[in-house]
JSON list of C-alpha atoms in Angstrom, two decimals:
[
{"chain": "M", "resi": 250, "resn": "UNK", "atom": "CA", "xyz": [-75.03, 129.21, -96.31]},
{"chain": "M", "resi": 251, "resn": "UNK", "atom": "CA", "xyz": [-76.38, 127.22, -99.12]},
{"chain": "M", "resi": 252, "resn": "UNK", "atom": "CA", "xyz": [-77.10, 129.60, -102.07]},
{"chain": "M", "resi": 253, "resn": "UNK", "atom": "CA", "xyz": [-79.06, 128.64, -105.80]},
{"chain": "M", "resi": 254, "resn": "UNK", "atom": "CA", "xyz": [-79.00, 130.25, -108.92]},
{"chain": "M", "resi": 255, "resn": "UNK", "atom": "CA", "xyz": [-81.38, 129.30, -111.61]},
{"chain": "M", "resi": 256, "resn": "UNK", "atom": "CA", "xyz": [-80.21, 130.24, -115.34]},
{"chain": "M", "resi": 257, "resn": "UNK", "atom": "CA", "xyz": [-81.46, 129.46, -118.93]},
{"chain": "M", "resi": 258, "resn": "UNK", "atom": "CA", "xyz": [-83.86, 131.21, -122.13]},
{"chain": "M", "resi": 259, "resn": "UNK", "atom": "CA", "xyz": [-86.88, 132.46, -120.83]},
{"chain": "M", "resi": 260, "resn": "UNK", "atom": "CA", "xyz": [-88.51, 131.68, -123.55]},
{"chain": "M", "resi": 261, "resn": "UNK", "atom": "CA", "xyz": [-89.31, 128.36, -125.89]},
{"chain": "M", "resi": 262, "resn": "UNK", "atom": "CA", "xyz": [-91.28, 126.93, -128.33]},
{"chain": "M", "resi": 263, "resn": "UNK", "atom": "CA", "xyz": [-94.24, 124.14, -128.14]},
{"chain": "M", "resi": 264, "resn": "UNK", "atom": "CA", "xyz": [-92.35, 120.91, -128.83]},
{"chain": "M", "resi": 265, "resn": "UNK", "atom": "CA", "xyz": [-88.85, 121.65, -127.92]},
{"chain": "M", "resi": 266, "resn": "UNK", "atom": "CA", "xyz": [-86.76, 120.78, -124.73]},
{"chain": "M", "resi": 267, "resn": "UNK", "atom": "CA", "xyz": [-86.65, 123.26, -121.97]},
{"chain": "M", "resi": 268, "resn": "UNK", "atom": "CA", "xyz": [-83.22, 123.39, -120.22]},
{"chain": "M", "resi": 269, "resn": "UNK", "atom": "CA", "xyz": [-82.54, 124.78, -117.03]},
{"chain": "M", "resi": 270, "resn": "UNK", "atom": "CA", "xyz": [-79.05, 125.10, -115.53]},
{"chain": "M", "resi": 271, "resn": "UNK", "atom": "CA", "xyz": [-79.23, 125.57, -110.95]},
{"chain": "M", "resi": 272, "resn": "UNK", "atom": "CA", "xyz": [-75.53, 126.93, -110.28]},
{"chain": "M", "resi": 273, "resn": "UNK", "atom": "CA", "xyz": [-74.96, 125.81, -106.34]},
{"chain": "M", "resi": 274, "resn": "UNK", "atom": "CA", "xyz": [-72.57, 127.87, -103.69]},
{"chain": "M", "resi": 275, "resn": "UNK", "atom": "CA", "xyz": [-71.79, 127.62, -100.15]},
{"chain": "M", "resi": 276, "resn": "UNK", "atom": "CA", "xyz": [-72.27, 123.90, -100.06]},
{"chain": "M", "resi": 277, "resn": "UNK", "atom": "CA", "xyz": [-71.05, 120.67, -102.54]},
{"chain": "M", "resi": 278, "resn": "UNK", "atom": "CA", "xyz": [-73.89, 118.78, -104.81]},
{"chain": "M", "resi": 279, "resn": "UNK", "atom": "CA", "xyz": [-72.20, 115.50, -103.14]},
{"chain": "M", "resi": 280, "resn": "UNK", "atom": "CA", "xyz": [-72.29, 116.36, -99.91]},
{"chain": "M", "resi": 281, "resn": "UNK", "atom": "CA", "xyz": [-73.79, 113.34, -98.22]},
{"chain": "M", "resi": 282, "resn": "UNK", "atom": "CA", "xyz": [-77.34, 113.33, -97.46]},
{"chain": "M", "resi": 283, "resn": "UNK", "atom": "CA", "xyz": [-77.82, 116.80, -99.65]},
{"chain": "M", "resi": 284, "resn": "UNK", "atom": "CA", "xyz": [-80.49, 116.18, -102.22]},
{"chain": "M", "resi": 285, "resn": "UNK", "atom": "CA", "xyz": [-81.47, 118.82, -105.39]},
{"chain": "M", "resi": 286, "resn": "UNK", "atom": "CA", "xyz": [-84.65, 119.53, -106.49]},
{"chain": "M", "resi": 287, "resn": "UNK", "atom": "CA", "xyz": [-86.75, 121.20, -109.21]},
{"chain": "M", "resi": 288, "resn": "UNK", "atom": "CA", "xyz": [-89.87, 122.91, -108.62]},
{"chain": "M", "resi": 289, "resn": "UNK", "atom": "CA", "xyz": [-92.27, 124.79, -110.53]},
{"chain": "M", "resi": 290, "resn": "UNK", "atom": "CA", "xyz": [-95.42, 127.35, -110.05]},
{"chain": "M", "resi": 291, "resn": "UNK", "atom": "CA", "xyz": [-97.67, 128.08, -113.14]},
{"chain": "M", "resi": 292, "resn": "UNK", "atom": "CA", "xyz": [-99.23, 131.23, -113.21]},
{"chain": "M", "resi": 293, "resn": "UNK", "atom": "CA", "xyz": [-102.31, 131.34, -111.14]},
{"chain": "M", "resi": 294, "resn": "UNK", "atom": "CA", "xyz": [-101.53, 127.28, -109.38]},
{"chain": "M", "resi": 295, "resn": "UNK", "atom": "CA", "xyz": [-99.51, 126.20, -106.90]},
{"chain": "M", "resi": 296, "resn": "UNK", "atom": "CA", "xyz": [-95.75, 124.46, -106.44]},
{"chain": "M", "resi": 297, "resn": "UNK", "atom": "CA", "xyz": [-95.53, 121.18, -108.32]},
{"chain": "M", "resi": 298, "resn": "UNK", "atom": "CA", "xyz": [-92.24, 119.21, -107.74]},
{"chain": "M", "resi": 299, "resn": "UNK", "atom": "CA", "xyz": [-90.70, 117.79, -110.87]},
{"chain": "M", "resi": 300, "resn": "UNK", "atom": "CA", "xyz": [-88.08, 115.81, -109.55]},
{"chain": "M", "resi": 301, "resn": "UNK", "atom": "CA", "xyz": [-84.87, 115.39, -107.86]},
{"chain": "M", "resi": 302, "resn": "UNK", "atom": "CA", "xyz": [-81.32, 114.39, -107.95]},
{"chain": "M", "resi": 303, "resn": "UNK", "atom": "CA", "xyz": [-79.51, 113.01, -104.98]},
{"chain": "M", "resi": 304, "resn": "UNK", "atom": "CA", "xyz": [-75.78, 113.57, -103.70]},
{"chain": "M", "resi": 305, "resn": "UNK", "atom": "CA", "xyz": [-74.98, 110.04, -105.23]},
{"chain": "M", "resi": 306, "resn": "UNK", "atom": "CA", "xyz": [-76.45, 111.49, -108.89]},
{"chain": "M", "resi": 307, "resn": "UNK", "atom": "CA", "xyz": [-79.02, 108.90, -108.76]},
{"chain": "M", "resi": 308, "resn": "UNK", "atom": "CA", "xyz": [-82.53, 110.44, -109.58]},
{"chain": "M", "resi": 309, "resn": "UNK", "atom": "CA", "xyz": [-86.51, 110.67, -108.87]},
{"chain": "M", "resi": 310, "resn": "UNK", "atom": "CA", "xyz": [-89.57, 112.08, -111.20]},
{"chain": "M", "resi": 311, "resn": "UNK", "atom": "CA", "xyz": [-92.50, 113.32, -110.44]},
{"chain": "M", "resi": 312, "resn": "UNK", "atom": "CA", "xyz": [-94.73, 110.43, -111.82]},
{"chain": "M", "resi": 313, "resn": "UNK", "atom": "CA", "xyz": [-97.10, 113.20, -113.69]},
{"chain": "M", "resi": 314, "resn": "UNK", "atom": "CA", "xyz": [-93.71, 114.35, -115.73]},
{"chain": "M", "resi": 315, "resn": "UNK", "atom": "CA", "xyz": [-91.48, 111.27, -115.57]},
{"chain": "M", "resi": 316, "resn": "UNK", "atom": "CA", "xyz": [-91.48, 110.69, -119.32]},
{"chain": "M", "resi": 317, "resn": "UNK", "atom": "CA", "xyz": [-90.40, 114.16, -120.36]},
{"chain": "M", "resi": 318, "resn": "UNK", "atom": "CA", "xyz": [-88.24, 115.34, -117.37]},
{"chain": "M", "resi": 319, "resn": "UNK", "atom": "CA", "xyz": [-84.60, 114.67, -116.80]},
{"chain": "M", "resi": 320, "resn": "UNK", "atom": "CA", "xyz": [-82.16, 116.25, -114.36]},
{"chain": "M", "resi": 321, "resn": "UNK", "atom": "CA", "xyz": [-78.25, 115.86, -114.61]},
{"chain": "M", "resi": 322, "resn": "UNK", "atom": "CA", "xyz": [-74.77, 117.19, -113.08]},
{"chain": "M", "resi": 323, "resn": "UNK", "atom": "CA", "xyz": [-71.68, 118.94, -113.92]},
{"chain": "M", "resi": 324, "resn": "UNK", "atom": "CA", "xyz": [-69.74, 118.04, -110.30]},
{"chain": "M", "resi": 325, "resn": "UNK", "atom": "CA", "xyz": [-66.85, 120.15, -111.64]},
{"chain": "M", "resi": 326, "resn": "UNK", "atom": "CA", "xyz": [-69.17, 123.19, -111.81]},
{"chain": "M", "resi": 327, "resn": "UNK", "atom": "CA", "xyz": [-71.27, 122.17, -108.97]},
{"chain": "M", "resi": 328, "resn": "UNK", "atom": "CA", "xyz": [-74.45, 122.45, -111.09]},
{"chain": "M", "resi": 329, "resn": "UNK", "atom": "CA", "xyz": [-77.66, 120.36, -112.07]},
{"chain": "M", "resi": 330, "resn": "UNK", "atom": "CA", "xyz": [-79.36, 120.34, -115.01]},
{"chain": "M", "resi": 331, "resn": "UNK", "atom": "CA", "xyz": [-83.12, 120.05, -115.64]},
{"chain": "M", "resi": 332, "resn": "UNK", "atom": "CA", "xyz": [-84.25, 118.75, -118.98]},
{"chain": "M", "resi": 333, "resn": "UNK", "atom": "CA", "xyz": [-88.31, 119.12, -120.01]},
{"chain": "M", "resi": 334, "resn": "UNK", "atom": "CA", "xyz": [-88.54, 117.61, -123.35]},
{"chain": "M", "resi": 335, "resn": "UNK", "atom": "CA", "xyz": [-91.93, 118.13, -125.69]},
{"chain": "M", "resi": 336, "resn": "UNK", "atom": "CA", "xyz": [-92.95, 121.29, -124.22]},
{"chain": "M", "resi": 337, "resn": "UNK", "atom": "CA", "xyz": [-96.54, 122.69, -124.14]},
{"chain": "M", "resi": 338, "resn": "UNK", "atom": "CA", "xyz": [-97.94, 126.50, -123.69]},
{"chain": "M", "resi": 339, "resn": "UNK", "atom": "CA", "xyz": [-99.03, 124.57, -120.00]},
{"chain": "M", "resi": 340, "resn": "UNK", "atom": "CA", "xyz": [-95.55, 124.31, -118.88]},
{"chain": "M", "resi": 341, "resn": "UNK", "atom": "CA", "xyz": [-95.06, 128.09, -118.48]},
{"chain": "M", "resi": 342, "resn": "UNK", "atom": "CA", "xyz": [-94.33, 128.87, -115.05]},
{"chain": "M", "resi": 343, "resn": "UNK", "atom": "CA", "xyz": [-91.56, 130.24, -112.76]},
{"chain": "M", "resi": 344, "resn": "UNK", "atom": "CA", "xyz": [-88.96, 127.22, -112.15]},
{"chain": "M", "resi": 345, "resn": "UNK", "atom": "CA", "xyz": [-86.99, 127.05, -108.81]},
{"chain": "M", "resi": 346, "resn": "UNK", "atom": "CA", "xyz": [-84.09, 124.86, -107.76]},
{"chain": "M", "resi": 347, "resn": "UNK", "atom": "CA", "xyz": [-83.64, 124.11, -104.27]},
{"chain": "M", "resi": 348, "resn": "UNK", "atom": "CA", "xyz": [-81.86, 121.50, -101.38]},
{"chain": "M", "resi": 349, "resn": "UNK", "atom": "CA", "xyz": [-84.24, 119.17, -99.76]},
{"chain": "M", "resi": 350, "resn": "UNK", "atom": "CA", "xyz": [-83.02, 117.52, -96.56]},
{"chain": "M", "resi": 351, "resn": "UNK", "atom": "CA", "xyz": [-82.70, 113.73, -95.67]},
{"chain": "M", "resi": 352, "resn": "UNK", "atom": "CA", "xyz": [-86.59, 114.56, -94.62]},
{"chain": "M", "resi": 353, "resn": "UNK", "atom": "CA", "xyz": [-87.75, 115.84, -97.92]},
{"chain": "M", "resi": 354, "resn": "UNK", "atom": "CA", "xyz": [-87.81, 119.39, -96.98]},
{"chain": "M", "resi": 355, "resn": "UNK", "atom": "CA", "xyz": [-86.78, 122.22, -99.10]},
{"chain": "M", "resi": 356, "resn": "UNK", "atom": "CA", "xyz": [-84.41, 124.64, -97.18]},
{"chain": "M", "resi": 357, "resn": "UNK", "atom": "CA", "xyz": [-82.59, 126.48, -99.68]},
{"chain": "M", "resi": 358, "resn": "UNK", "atom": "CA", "xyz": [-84.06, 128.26, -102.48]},
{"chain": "M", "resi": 359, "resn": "UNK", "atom": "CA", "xyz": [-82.88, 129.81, -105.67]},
{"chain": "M", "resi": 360, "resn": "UNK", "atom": "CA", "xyz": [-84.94, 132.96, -106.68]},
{"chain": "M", "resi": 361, "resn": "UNK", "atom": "CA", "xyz": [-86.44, 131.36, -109.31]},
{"chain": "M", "resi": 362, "resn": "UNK", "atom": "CA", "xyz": [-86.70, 131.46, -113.60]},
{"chain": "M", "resi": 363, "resn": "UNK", "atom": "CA", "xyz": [-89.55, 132.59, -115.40]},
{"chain": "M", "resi": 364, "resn": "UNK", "atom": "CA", "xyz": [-89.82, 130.24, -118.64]},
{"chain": "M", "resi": 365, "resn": "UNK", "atom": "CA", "xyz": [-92.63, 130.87, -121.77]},
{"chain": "M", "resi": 366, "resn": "UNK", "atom": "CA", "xyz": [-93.71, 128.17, -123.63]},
{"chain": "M", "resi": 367, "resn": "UNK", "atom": "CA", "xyz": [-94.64, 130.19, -127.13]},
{"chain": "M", "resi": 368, "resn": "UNK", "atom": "CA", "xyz": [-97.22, 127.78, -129.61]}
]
C-alpha cells in the first residue's frame, strides 16, 4: 500500500518561497502510469489542486498558480518537492500530497501539513 508523508516549516513569511518535501513508501515515484500531486485546503474553502508531477518527472500547474508553483524529485529518496514562491497571508492552508491514477483520481493520501503565511 501506497503511503505519503508531507514534511516542511509550518510557518513562513509574506514574500518568501514555501517548500514542501512528500516522502513516498510502498510504491516507486517512476512507476509507470503513477502520477504525484499537490493539493491544498484554506481554512474555511475547499481542495484546490496546485499541480502535479508525473512518473516520467515531466510536470502540470494549476493555471491560477502556474507562475509561482514548482514541484521537483529526489528519485534516490523517492520524494517530490513542492516549491510556492512569493507567498501571501492567502496561501495558508493545510497542504496534502497524494497519487492520482492514469484517470486523474487521487487514491493515496498523505495526512496533510498545516503551513502559515505570517505578513
Amino acid at each position: 500500500q501506497v503511503q505519503l508523508q508531507e514534511s516542511g516549516p509550518g510557518l513562513v513569511k509574506s514574500s518568501q518561497t514555501l517548500s514542501l518535501t512528500c516522502t513516498v513508501s510502498g510504491g516507486s515515484i517512476t512507476t509507470a502510469n503513477y502520477y504525484w500531486s499537490w493539493i491544498r485546503q484554506p481554512p474555511g474553502k475547499g481542495l484546490e489542486w496546485m499541480g502535479v508531477i508525473f512518473y516520467s518527472g515531466s510536470t502540470y500547474y494549476s493555471p491560477s498558480l502556474k507562475s509561482r508553483t514548482s514541484i521537483s524529485r529526489d528519485t534516490s529518496k523517492n520524494q517530490f518537492t513542492l516549491q510556492l514562491s512569493s507567498v501571501k497571508p492567502e496561501d495558508t492552508a493545510v497542504y496534502y500530497c497524494a497519487k492520482m491514477t492514469a484517470r486523474w483520481a487521487h487514491d493515496y493520501w498523505g495526512q496533510g501539513t498545516q503551513v502559515t503565511v505570517s505578513s
